[in-house]
CSV table of C-alpha atoms and ligand atoms in Angstrom, one decimal:
chain,number,residue,atom,x,y,z
A,119,MET,CA,0.0,0.0,0.0
A,120,GLY,CA,1.1,3.5,-0.7
A,121,SER,CA,0.3,6.5,1.5
A,122,ILE,CA,0.4,10.2,1.8
A,123,VAL,CA,3.1,10.8,4.4
A,124,GLN,CA,3.3,14.5,4.2
A,125,ALA,CA,0.7,17.2,3.1
A,126,ALA,CA,1.4,20.9,3.0
A,127,LYS,CA,0.3,24.2,1.6
A,128,ILE,CA,3.5,25.9,0.5
A,129,THR,CA,4.8,29.1,-0.9
A,130,HIS,CA,6.8,29.5,-4.1
A,131,VAL,CA,7.1,33.3,-4.5
A,132,PRO,CA,9.9,34.5,-6.8
A,133,SER,CA,11.0,36.9,-4.0
A,134,ILE,CA,12.3,33.7,-2.3
A,135,TRP,CA,14.8,33.4,-5.1
A,136,MET,CA,15.7,37.1,-4.8
A,137,SER,CA,16.3,36.6,-1.1
A,138,HIS,CA,18.5,33.6,-2.0
A,139,THR,CA,20.5,35.0,-4.9
A,140,ILE,CA,20.5,38.8,-5.0
A,141,GLU,CA,22.7,40.5,-2.4
A,142,GLN,CA,20.4,43.6,-2.1
A,143,PHE,CA,17.4,41.4,-1.1
A,144,HIS,CA,19.3,38.9,1.0
A,145,GLY,CA,17.2,37.6,3.9
A,146,ILE,CA,13.8,39.1,2.9
A,147,ARG,CA,12.3,35.7,2.6
A,148,GLN,CA,14.5,33.8,5.1
A,149,SER,CA,11.5,32.5,7.1
A,150,ALA,CA,10.0,31.0,3.9
A,151,ILE,CA,13.3,29.4,3.0
A,152,ASP,CA,13.7,28.1,6.5
A,153,GLY,CA,10.2,26.7,6.4
A,154,LEU,CA,10.8,24.9,3.1
A,155,ASP,CA,14.1,23.5,4.4
A,156,GLU,CA,12.2,22.2,7.5
A,157,LEU,CA,9.5,20.6,5.3
A,158,GLY,CA,12.3,18.9,3.3
A,159,ARG,CA,13.9,17.6,6.5
A,160,ARG,CA,10.6,16.2,7.6
A,161,ALA,CA,9.9,14.7,4.2
A,162,GLN,CA,13.2,12.9,4.3
A,163,ALA,CA,12.5,11.7,7.9
A,164,SER,CA,9.1,10.4,6.8
A,165,GLY,CA,10.7,8.4,3.9
A,166,VAL,CA,9.1,10.4,1.2
A,167,GLU,CA,9.8,8.9,-2.2
A,168,THR,CA,7.9,11.2,-4.4
A,169,PHE,CA,6.9,14.9,-4.2
A,170,LEU,CA,3.5,15.5,-5.9
A,171,VAL,CA,3.3,19.2,-6.5
A,172,PHE,CA,0.0,21.0,-7.4
A,173,ASP,CA,1.6,23.8,-9.4
A,174,VAL,CA,-0.5,26.9,-10.0
A,175,HIS,CA,2.1,28.1,-12.5
A,176,TRP,CA,1.5,25.1,-14.7
A,177,ILE,CA,-1.7,26.7,-15.8
A,178,VAL,CA,-4.0,24.7,-18.1
A,179,ASN,CA,-7.2,25.6,-19.7
A,180,GLN,CA,-8.8,22.2,-20.4
A,181,GLY,CA,-8.7,18.9,-18.5
A,182,PHE,CA,-6.2,17.7,-15.9
A,183,HIS,CA,-2.6,17.2,-16.7
A,184,ILE,CA,0.3,15.3,-15.0
A,185,ASN,CA,3.9,15.5,-16.0
A,186,ALA,CA,5.0,11.9,-16.4
A,187,LYS,CA,8.6,12.4,-17.5
A,188,ALA,CA,11.3,10.1,-16.1
A,189,ARG,CA,13.6,13.0,-15.7
A,190,HIS,CA,13.2,16.8,-15.1
A,191,GLU,CA,16.2,18.8,-16.0
A,192,GLY,CA,17.0,22.3,-17.1
A,193,CYS,CA,17.6,25.9,-16.2
A,194,PHE,CA,14.6,28.1,-15.4
A,195,THR,CA,13.9,31.8,-15.9
A,196,SER,CA,10.4,33.1,-15.1
A,197,HIS,CA,8.7,34.9,-18.0
A,198,GLU,CA,6.4,36.7,-15.5
A,199,LEU,CA,9.1,38.0,-13.2
A,200,PRO,CA,12.5,37.6,-14.8
A,201,HIS,CA,14.0,40.3,-12.6
A,202,MET,CA,13.2,38.2,-9.6
A,203,LEU,CA,13.6,34.6,-10.7
A,204,ALA,CA,16.3,33.6,-13.2
A,205,ASP,CA,18.9,30.9,-13.8
A,206,LEU,CA,17.5,28.3,-11.5
A,207,ASP,CA,19.2,25.0,-12.4
A,208,TYR,CA,17.3,21.8,-11.6
A,209,GLY,CA,17.6,18.1,-12.0
A,210,TYR,CA,15.1,15.6,-10.5
A,211,ASP,CA,13.9,12.1,-11.4
A,212,GLY,CA,10.3,11.9,-12.3
A,213,ASP,CA,7.9,9.2,-11.4
A,214,PRO,CA,6.2,7.9,-14.6
A,215,ASP,CA,4.5,5.0,-12.8
A,216,LEU,CA,2.8,7.2,-10.2
A,217,ALA,CA,2.0,9.9,-12.8
A,218,ASN,CA,0.3,7.4,-15.1
A,219,ALA,CA,-1.6,5.8,-12.2
A,220,ILE,CA,-2.9,9.2,-11.1
A,221,ALA,CA,-4.0,10.1,-14.7
A,222,GLU,CA,-5.9,6.7,-14.9
A,223,SER,CA,-7.6,7.2,-11.5
A,224,VAL,CA,-8.6,10.8,-12.2
A,225,ASP,CA,-9.9,9.8,-15.6
A,226,LYS,CA,-11.9,7.1,-14.0
A,227,ALA,CA,-13.5,9.7,-11.7
A,228,GLY,CA,-14.9,11.4,-14.8
A,229,LEU,CA,-12.4,14.2,-15.0
A,230,ARG,CA,-10.5,14.3,-18.3
A,231,ALA,CA,-6.9,13.5,-17.3
A,232,MET,CA,-3.8,13.1,-19.3
A,233,ALA,CA,-0.2,12.1,-18.3
A,234,HIS,CA,2.5,13.5,-20.5
A,235,ASP,CA,6.0,12.2,-21.3
A,236,THR,CA,7.0,15.0,-23.7
A,237,PRO,CA,10.7,15.9,-23.9
A,238,ASN,CA,10.1,19.6,-23.9
A,239,LEU,CA,7.4,19.8,-21.2
A,240,ALA,CA,9.5,21.7,-18.6
A,241,CYS,CA,8.7,22.4,-15.0
A,242,GLU,CA,7.3,25.6,-13.7
A,243,TYR,CA,8.3,27.6,-10.7
A,244,GLY,CA,5.5,26.5,-8.5
A,245,THR,CA,7.4,23.2,-8.5
A,246,LEU,CA,11.0,24.5,-8.9
A,247,VAL,CA,11.3,27.1,-6.1
A,248,PRO,CA,10.0,24.8,-3.3
A,249,MET,CA,11.9,21.8,-4.7
A,250,HIS,CA,15.2,23.7,-4.7
A,251,PHE,CA,14.9,23.9,-0.9
A,252,MET,CA,12.8,20.9,0.1
A,253,ASN,CA,14.4,18.3,-2.2
A,254,GLU,CA,18.0,19.1,-1.6
A,255,GLY,CA,20.2,16.4,-3.1
A,256,SER,CA,17.3,15.3,-5.2
A,257,PHE,CA,16.5,12.5,-2.7
A,258,ALA,CA,12.9,12.1,-3.9
A,259,ARG,CA,11.2,11.9,-7.3
A,260,VAL,CA,9.1,14.8,-8.5
A,261,VAL,CA,5.7,14.8,-10.2
A,262,PRO,CA,4.2,18.2,-11.2
A,263,VAL,CA,0.4,18.4,-11.5
A,264,ALA,CA,-1.1,21.2,-13.5
A,265,ALA,CA,-3.8,23.6,-12.2
A,266,ASN,CA,-6.8,24.1,-14.4
A,267,GLN,CA,-7.7,27.8,-14.1
A,268,TYR,CA,-11.3,27.1,-15.2
A,269,ALA,CA,-11.9,24.1,-12.9
A,270,SER,CA,-14.4,24.5,-10.0
A,271,ILE,CA,-13.5,23.9,-6.4
A,272,ASP,CA,-15.7,20.8,-6.6
A,273,GLU,CA,-13.7,19.4,-9.6
A,274,GLY,CA,-10.5,20.1,-7.5
A,275,ARG,CA,-12.0,18.1,-4.7
A,276,ARG,CA,-12.8,15.1,-6.9
A,277,MET,CA,-9.3,15.4,-8.5
A,278,GLY,CA,-7.7,15.2,-5.0
A,279,GLU,CA,-9.8,12.3,-4.0
A,280,ALA,CA,-8.9,10.4,-7.2
A,281,ILE,CA,-5.2,11.2,-6.6
A,282,ALA,CA,-5.4,9.8,-3.0
A,283,ARG,CA,-6.9,6.6,-4.4
A,284,ALA,CA,-4.0,6.3,-6.9
A,285,ILE,CA,-1.4,6.9,-4.2
A,286,ALA,CA,-3.0,4.3,-1.9
A,287,ASP,CA,-2.6,1.7,-4.7
A,288,SER,CA,0.9,2.8,-5.7
A,289,GLY,CA,3.1,1.5,-3.0
A,290,ARG,CA,4.8,4.9,-2.8
A,291,LYS,CA,5.3,7.2,0.2
A,292,VAL,CA,4.2,10.5,-1.2
A,293,SER,CA,4.4,14.2,-0.1
A,294,VAL,CA,1.4,16.1,-1.5
A,295,LEU,CA,2.0,19.8,-1.9
A,296,ALA,CA,-0.4,22.6,-2.8
A,297,SER,CA,2.0,25.1,-4.1
A,298,GLY,CA,0.0,28.4,-4.3
A,299,SER,CA,-0.9,31.6,-2.6
A,300,LEU,CA,-3.6,32.4,0.0
A,301,SER,CA,-5.1,35.7,-1.3
A,302,HIS,CA,-3.5,36.7,-4.6
A,303,ALA,CA,-4.0,40.4,-5.5
A,304,PHE,CA,-0.9,41.8,-7.1
A,305,TRP,CA,-0.3,45.5,-6.7
A,306,PRO,CA,-1.0,47.9,-9.5
A,307,ASN,CA,2.2,48.2,-11.5
A,308,ALA,CA,2.8,51.8,-10.5
A,309,VAL,CA,3.2,50.8,-6.8
A,310,SER,CA,4.4,47.2,-7.3
A,311,ALA,CA,8.0,47.8,-6.2
A,312,ASP,CA,7.0,49.4,-2.9
A,313,GLY,CA,4.6,46.6,-2.1
A,314,LEU,CA,7.3,43.8,-2.2
A,315,ASN,CA,6.7,42.8,1.4
A,316,LYS,CA,3.0,43.7,1.8
A,317,VAL,CA,-0.4,42.1,1.3
A,318,ASN,CA,-2.6,44.1,-1.1
A,319,GLY,CA,-5.6,45.1,1.0
A,320,GLU,CA,-6.7,44.7,4.6
A,321,PHE,CA,-9.7,42.7,3.6
A,322,ASN,CA,-7.5,40.1,1.9
A,323,ARG,CA,-5.0,40.1,4.9
A,324,GLN,CA,-7.8,39.6,7.4
A,325,VAL,CA,-9.5,36.8,5.5
A,326,ASP,CA,-6.1,35.0,5.1
A,327,LEU,CA,-5.4,35.3,8.8
A,328,ARG,CA,-8.9,34.0,9.6
A,329,VAL,CA,-8.3,31.0,7.3
A,330,LEU,CA,-5.1,30.3,9.1
A,331,ASP,CA,-7.0,30.4,12.4
A,332,LEU,CA,-9.6,28.0,11.1
A,333,TRP,CA,-6.9,25.6,10.0
A,334,GLN,CA,-5.2,25.8,13.4
A,335,GLN,CA,-8.6,25.1,15.0
A,336,GLY,CA,-9.2,22.2,12.7
A,337,ALA,CA,-12.4,23.8,11.6
A,338,TRP,CA,-12.4,22.0,8.3
A,339,PRO,CA,-16.1,22.0,7.4
A,340,GLU,CA,-16.3,25.8,8.0
A,341,PHE,CA,-13.2,26.4,5.9
A,342,LEU,CA,-14.4,24.2,3.0
A,343,ASP,CA,-17.7,25.9,3.1
A,344,MET,CA,-16.1,29.2,2.5
A,345,LEU,CA,-13.5,28.1,0.0
A,346,PRO,CA,-15.4,28.9,-3.2
A,347,ALA,CA,-16.2,32.4,-2.0
A,348,TYR,CA,-12.7,32.9,-0.6
A,349,ALA,CA,-11.2,31.9,-3.9
A,350,GLU,CA,-13.4,34.4,-5.7
A,351,ARG,CA,-13.2,37.4,-3.4
A,352,CYS,CA,-9.6,37.1,-2.5
A,353,TYR,CA,-8.4,36.6,-6.1
A,354,GLY,CA,-7.3,33.0,-5.6
A,355,GLU,CA,-4.2,32.0,-7.6
A,356,CYS,CA,-5.7,29.7,-10.3
A,357,ALA,CA,-8.9,30.0,-8.3
A,358,MET,CA,-7.3,28.1,-5.4
A,359,VAL,CA,-7.7,24.8,-7.2
A,360,ASP,CA,-4.4,23.6,-5.6
A,361,THR,CA,-6.0,24.0,-2.2
A,362,ALA,CA,-9.1,22.2,-3.3
A,363,MET,CA,-7.0,19.3,-4.7
A,364,LEU,CA,-5.0,19.1,-1.4
A,365,PHE,CA,-8.1,18.9,0.8
A,366,GLY,CA,-9.7,16.4,-1.6
A,367,ALA,CA,-6.6,14.2,-1.1
A,368,LEU,CA,-6.9,14.7,2.7
A,369,GLY,CA,-10.5,13.5,2.8
A,370,TRP,CA,-12.4,16.9,2.5
A,371,ALA,CA,-14.9,17.4,5.3
A,372,ASP,CA,-14.1,14.0,6.8
A,373,TYR,CA,-10.5,15.1,7.5
A,374,GLN,CA,-9.7,14.9,11.2
A,375,GLY,CA,-6.1,16.1,11.2
A,376,THR,CA,-4.5,19.3,12.6
A,377,ALA,CA,-2.4,22.0,10.9
A,378,GLU,CA,0.9,23.4,12.0
A,379,ILE,CA,2.2,26.7,10.7
A,380,ILE,CA,5.8,26.3,9.6
A,381,THR,CA,6.3,29.7,8.1
A,382,PRO,CA,4.2,32.5,9.6
A,383,TYR,CA,2.0,34.5,7.2
A,384,PHE,CA,3.7,37.1,5.1
A,385,GLY,CA,3.0,39.4,2.2
A,386,SER,CA,4.8,39.2,-1.1
A,387,SER,CA,4.1,41.5,-4.0
A,388,GLY,CA,0.6,41.9,-2.7
A,389,THR,CA,-0.2,38.2,-2.2
A,390,GLY,CA,-0.6,36.3,1.1
A,391,GLN,CA,1.8,33.5,1.7
A,392,CYS,CA,2.6,30.8,4.2
A,393,ASN,CA,4.0,27.3,4.7
A,394,VAL,CA,1.6,25.1,6.6
A,395,VAL,CA,1.8,21.3,7.2
A,396,PHE,CA,-1.2,19.1,7.8
A,397,ASP,CA,-1.3,15.8,9.5
A,398,PRO,CA,-1.3,13.1,6.8
A,399,PRO,CA,-4.7,11.3,6.4
A,400,PRO,CA,-5.0,7.8,7.8
A,401,VAL,CA,-3.8,5.1,5.5
A,402,PRO,CA,-6.9,3.8,3.7
B,800,LIG,FE1,2.5,32.0,-7.7
């Protein structure tokens, strides 16, 4: 039997790479880096063999897509924010068996799913930034999962549930990561540089903080009830489908686990960010 041995909502903001590589910005995202390092240490201690990353920067418009390549290798520069994130070298083994099993399971659930082993299908930074810190030494395989920007929260839930079934049948120990923002309102361009370390809007900041409270209280039904409105009103990154997939994999409203904040809430270019780990669901 396979199992989810780690589950987390994680940050991937390019300012992490600025903090890591540009002298002038050194340290601005140290708590995010420390949190990703800590999650990596815990993953290794839990025997994680594969990181499954719900990547809201691999944005798709139709269906559900899984990267099934045997090897991910390259040098990444962000087209969105090239001044923040450039020249990130990476090299990880993929997990074609798990990727294909997930596609089959998701397809069986009635959601059109496709696994791709295409030489030029590269990784996006929702996967690459966290993996740089969490998967040091490339100890685990990596499977990026795309985020459909037009999928509903309910489709995300069903996708996550189907993924959990595939993991249970896989024999793998898997870390499931929702790599995406809380609120996601970028600053208007004219003030974007000044807003590097701030959340855009008190409403978004307060709702994000309330969500983190609900997570710490284990108030899962309340959070899940508000998730569609939260995604809409707080400009969810890819409509927060990564979060929906994560909670689908955890068991949705039946989930009984607790959350632990690894990196306290912070603002980045207007968006709300955190690293939060959730108890893994019971082995089915
Ligand atoms: Fe992002």
